PDB file of C-alpha atoms in Angstrom:
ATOM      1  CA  UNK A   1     -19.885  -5.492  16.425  1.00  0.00           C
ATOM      2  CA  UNK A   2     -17.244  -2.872  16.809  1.00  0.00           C
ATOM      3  CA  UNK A   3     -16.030  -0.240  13.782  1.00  0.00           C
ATOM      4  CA  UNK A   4     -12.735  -1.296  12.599  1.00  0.00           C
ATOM      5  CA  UNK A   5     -10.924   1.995  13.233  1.00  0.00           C
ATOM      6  CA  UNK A   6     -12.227   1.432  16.815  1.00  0.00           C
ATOM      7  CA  UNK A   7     -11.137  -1.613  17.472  1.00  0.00           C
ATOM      8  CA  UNK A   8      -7.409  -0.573  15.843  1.00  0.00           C
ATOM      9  CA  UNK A   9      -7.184   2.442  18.143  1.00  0.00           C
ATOM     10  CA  UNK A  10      -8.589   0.286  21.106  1.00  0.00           C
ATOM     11  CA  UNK A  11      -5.652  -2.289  20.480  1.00  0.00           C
ATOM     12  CA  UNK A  12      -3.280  -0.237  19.646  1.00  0.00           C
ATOM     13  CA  UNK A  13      -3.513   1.942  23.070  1.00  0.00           C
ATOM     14  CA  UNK A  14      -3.643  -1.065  24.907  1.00  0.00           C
ATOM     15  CA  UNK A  15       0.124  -2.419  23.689  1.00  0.00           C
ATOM     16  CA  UNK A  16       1.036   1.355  23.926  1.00  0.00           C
ATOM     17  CA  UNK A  17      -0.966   3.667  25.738  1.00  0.00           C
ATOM     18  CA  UNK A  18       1.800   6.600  24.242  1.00  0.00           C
ATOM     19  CA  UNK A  19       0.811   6.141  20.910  1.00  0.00           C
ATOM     20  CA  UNK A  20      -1.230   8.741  19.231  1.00  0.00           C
ATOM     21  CA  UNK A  21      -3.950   7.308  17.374  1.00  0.00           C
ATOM     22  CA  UNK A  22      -5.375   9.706  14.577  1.00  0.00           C
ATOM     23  CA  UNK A  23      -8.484   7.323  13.563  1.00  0.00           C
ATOM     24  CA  UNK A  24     -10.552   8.538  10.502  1.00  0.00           C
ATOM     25  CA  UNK A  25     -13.665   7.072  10.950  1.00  0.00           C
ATOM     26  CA  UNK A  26     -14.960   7.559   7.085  1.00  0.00           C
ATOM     27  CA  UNK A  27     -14.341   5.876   3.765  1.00  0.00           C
ATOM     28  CA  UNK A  28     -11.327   6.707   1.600  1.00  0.00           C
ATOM     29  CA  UNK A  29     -12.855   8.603  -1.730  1.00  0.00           C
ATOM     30  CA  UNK A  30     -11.757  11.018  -4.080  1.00  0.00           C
ATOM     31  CA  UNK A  31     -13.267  13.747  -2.492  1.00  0.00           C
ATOM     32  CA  UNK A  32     -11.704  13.076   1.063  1.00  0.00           C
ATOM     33  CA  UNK A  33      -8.238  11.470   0.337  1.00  0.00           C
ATOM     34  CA  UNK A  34      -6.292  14.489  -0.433  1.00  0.00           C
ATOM     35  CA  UNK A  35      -6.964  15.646   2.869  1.00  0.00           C
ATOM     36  CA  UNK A  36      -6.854  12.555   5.065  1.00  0.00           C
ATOM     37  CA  UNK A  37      -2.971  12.120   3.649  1.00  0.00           C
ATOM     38  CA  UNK A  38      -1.745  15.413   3.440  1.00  0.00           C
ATOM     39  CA  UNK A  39      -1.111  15.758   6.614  1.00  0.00           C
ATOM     40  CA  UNK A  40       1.183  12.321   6.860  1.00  0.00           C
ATOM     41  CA  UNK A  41       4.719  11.848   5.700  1.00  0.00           C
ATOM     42  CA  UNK A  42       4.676   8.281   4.764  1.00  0.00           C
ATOM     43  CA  UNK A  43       1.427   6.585   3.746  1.00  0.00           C
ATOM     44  CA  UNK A  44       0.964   2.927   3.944  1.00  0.00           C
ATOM     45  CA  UNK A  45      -1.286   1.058   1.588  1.00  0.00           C
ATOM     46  CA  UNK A  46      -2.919  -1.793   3.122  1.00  0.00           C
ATOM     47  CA  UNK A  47      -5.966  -1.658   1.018  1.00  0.00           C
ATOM     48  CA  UNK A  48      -7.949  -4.106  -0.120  1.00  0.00           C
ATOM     49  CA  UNK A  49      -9.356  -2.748  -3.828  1.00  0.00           C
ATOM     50  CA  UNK A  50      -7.328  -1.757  -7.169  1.00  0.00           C
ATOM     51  CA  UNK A  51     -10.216   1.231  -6.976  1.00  0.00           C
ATOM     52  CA  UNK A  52      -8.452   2.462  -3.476  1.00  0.00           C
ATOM     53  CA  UNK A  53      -4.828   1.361  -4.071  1.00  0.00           C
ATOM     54  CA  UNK A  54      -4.987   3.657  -7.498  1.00  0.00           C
ATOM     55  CA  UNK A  55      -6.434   6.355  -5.736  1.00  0.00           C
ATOM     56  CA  UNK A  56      -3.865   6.516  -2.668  1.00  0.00           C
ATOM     57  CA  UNK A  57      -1.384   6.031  -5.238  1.00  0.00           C
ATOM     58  CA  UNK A  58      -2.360   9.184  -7.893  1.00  0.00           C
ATOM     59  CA  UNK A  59      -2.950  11.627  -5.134  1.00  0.00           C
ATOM     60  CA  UNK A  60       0.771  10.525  -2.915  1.00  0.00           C
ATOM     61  CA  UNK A  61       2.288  11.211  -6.439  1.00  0.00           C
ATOM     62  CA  UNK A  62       0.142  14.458  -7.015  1.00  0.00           C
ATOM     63  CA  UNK A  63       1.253  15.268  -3.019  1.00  0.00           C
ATOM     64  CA  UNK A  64       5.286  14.138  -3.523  1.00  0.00           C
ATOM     65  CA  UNK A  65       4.211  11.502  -0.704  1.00  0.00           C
ATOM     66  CA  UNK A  66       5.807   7.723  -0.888  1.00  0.00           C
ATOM     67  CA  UNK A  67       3.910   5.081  -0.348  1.00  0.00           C
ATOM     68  CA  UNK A  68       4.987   1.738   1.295  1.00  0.00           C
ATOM     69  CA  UNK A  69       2.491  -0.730  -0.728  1.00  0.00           C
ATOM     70  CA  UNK A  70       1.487  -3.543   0.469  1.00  0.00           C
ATOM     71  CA  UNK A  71      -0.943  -6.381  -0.699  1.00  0.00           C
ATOM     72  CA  UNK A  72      -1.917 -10.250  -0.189  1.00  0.00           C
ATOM     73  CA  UNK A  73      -3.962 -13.046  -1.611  1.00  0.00           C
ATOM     74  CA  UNK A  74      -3.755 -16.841  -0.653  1.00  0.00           C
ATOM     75  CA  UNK A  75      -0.452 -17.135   0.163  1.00  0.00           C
ATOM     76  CA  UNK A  76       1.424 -14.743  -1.564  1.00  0.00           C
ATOM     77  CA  UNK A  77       2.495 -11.062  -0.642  1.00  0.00           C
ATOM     78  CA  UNK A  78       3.748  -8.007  -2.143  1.00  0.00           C
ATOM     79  CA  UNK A  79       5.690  -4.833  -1.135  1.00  0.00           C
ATOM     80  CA  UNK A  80       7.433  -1.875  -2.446  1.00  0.00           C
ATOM     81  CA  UNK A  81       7.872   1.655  -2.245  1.00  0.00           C
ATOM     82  CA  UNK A  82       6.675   4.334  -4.656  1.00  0.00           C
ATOM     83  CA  UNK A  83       8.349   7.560  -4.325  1.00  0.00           C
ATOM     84  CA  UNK A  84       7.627   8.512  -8.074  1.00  0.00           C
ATOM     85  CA  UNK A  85       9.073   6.562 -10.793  1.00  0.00           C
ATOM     86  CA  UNK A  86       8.470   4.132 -11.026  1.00  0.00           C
ATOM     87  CA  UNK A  87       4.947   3.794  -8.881  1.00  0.00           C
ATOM     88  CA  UNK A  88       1.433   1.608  -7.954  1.00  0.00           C
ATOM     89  CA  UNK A  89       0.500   2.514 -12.101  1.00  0.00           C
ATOM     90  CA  UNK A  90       3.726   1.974 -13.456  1.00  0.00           C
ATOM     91  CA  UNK A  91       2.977  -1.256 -11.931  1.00  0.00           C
ATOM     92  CA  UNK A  92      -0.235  -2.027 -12.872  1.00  0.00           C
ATOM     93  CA  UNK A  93      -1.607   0.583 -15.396  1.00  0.00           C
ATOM     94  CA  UNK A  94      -5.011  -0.739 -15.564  1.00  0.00           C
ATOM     95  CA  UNK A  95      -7.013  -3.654 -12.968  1.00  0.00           C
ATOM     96  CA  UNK A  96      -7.174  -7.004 -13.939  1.00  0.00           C
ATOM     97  CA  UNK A  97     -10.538  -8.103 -14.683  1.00  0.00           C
ATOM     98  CA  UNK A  98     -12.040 -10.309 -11.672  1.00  0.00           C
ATOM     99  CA  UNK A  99     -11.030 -13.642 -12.727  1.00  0.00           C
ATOM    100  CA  UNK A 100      -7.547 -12.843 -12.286  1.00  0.00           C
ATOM    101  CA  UNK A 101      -7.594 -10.973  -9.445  1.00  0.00           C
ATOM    102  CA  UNK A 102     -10.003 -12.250  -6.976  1.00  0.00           C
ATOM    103  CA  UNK A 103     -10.350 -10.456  -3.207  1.00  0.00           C
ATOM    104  CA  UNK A 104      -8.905 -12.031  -0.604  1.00  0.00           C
ATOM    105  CA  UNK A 105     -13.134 -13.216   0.925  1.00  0.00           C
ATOM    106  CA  UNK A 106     -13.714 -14.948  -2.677  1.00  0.00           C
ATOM    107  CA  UNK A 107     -10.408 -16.623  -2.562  1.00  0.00           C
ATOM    108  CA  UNK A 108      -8.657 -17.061   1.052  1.00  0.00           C
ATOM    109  CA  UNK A 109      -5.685 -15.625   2.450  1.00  0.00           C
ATOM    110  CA  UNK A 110      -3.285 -17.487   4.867  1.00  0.00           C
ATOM    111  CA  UNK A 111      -3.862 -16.034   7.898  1.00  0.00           C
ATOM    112  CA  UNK A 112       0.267 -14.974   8.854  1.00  0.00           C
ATOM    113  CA  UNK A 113       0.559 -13.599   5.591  1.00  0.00           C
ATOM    114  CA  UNK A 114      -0.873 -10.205   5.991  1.00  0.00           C
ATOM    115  CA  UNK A 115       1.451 -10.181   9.453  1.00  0.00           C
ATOM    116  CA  UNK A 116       4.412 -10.733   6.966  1.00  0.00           C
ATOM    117  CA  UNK A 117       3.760  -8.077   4.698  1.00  0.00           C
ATOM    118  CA  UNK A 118       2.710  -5.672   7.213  1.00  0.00           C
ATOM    119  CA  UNK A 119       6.349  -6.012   9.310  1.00  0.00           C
ATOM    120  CA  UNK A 120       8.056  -5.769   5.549  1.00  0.00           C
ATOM    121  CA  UNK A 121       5.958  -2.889   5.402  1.00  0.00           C
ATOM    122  CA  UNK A 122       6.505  -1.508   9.066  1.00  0.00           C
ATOM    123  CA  UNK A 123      10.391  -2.547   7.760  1.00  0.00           C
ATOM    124  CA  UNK A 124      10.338   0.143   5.034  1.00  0.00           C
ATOM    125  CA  UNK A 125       8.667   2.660   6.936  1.00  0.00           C
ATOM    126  CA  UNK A 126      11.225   2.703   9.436  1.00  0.00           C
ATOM    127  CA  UNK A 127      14.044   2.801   7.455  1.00  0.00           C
ATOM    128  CA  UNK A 128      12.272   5.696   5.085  1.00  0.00           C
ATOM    129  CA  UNK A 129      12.084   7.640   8.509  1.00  0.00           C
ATOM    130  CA  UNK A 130      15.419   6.990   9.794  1.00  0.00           C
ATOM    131  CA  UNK A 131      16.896   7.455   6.426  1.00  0.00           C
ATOM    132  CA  UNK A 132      18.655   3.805   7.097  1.00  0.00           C
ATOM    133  CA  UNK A 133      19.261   0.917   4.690  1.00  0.00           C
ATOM    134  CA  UNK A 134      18.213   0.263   1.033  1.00  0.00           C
ATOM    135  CA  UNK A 135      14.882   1.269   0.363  1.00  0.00           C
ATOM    136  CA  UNK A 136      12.375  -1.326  -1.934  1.00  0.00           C
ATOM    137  CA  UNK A 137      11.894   2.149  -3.820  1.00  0.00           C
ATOM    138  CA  UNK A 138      11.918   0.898  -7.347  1.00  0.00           C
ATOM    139  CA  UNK A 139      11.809  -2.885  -6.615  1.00  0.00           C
ATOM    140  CA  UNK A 140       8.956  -5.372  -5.867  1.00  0.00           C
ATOM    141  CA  UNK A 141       9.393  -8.042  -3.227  1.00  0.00           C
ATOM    142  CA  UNK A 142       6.998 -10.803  -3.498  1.00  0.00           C
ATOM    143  CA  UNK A 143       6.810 -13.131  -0.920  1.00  0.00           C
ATOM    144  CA  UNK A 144       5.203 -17.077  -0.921  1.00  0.00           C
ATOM    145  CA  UNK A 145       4.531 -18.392   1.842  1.00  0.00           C
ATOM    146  CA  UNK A 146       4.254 -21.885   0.768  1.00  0.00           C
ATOM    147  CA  UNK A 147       7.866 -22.032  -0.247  1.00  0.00           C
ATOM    148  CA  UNK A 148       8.983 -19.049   1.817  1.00  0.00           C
ATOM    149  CA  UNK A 149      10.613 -17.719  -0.549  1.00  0.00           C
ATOM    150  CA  UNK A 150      11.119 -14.179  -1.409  1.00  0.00           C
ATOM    151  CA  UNK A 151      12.186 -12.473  -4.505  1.00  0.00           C
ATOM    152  CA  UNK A 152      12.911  -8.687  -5.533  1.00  0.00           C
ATOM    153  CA  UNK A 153      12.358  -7.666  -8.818  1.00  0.00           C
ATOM    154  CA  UNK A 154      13.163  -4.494 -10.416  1.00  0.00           C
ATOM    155  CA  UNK A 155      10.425  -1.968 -11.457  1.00  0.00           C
ATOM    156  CA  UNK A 156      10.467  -0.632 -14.658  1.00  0.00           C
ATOM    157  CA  UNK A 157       8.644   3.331 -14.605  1.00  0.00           C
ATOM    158  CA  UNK A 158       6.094   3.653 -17.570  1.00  0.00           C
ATOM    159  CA  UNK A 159       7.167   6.712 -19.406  1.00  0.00           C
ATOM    160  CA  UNK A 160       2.948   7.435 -19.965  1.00  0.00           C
ATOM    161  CA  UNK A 161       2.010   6.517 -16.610  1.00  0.00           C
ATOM    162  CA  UNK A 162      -0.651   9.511 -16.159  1.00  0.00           C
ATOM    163  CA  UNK A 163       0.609   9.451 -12.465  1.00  0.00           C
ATOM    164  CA  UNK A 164       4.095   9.758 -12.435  1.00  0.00           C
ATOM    165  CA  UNK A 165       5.355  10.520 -15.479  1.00  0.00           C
ATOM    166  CA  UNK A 166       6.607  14.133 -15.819  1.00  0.00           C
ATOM    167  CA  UNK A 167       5.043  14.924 -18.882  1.00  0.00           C
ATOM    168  CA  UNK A 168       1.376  14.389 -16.748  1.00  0.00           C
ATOM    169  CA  UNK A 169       1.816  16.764 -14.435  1.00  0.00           C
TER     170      UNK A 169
END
């Protein structure tokens, strides 16, 4: 019965009542996401639709932002780290039609596995901060859960991607 962002700030305060919660309280759209992420450093995709993830992703490139990407479904996770080329387009230049690509209410997610990605995530964030370790920038690491196994793969950038490449600009 509680608003999301609510309940986040609410939890958040109580592991660490130091922590400065910024909550937006509206829904990520073209005509508010430039300035909901301008003011960040890092942004972290945790979204849940090829509609948002493309839009956080166009306008961090537009902005020179990275973005530490994260996604689920079943029991399989993904993360990386777009800081240009190669980024979320690159990627995946267009959505896959439904079928393929069902949300995670029409087909299940393990329950740990969005606690995986998200400390992967947290992982990256850190280290892009602190300037520490090997970044995932240009790499994908996929992660399944039934085997727990990981694997990184490198990204190739899409010399047309009408995000990053420099010819779009």
């Amino acid at each position: 019965g509680e608003k999301k962002v609510e309940s986040a700030r609410v939890a958040i305060n109580a592991l660490n009542p130091d922590v400065k919660v910024v909550a937006h309280e509206e829904m990520l759209l073209a005509d508010n996401v430039e300035r909901i992420i301008a003011g960040y450093d890092v942004i972290l995709d945790g979204t849940d639709t090829f509609e948002t993830r493309y839009l956080v992703n166009d306008t961090a490139m537009r902005l020179g932002k990275p973005v530490i990407y994260g996604a689920v479904l079943r029991f399989e996770g993904q993360v990386s780290v777009f800081t240009g080329q190669p980024c979320y387009r690159c990627l995946f230049p267009e959505a896959p039609p439904p079928e393929l690509a069902p949300s995670c209410e029409e087909a299940g997610v393990l329950g740990v596995v969005p606690g995986l990605v998200g400390v992967l995530q947290a992982t990256e964030a850190i280290k892009w901060i602190t300037g520490i370790g090997d970044s995932l920038a240009g790499r994908l690491l996929t992660l399944d859960a039934m085997s727990m196994q990981m694997t990184t793969l490198t990204l190739a950038a899409d010399p047309r991607c009408r995000s990053c490449a420099p010819d779009q600009d």
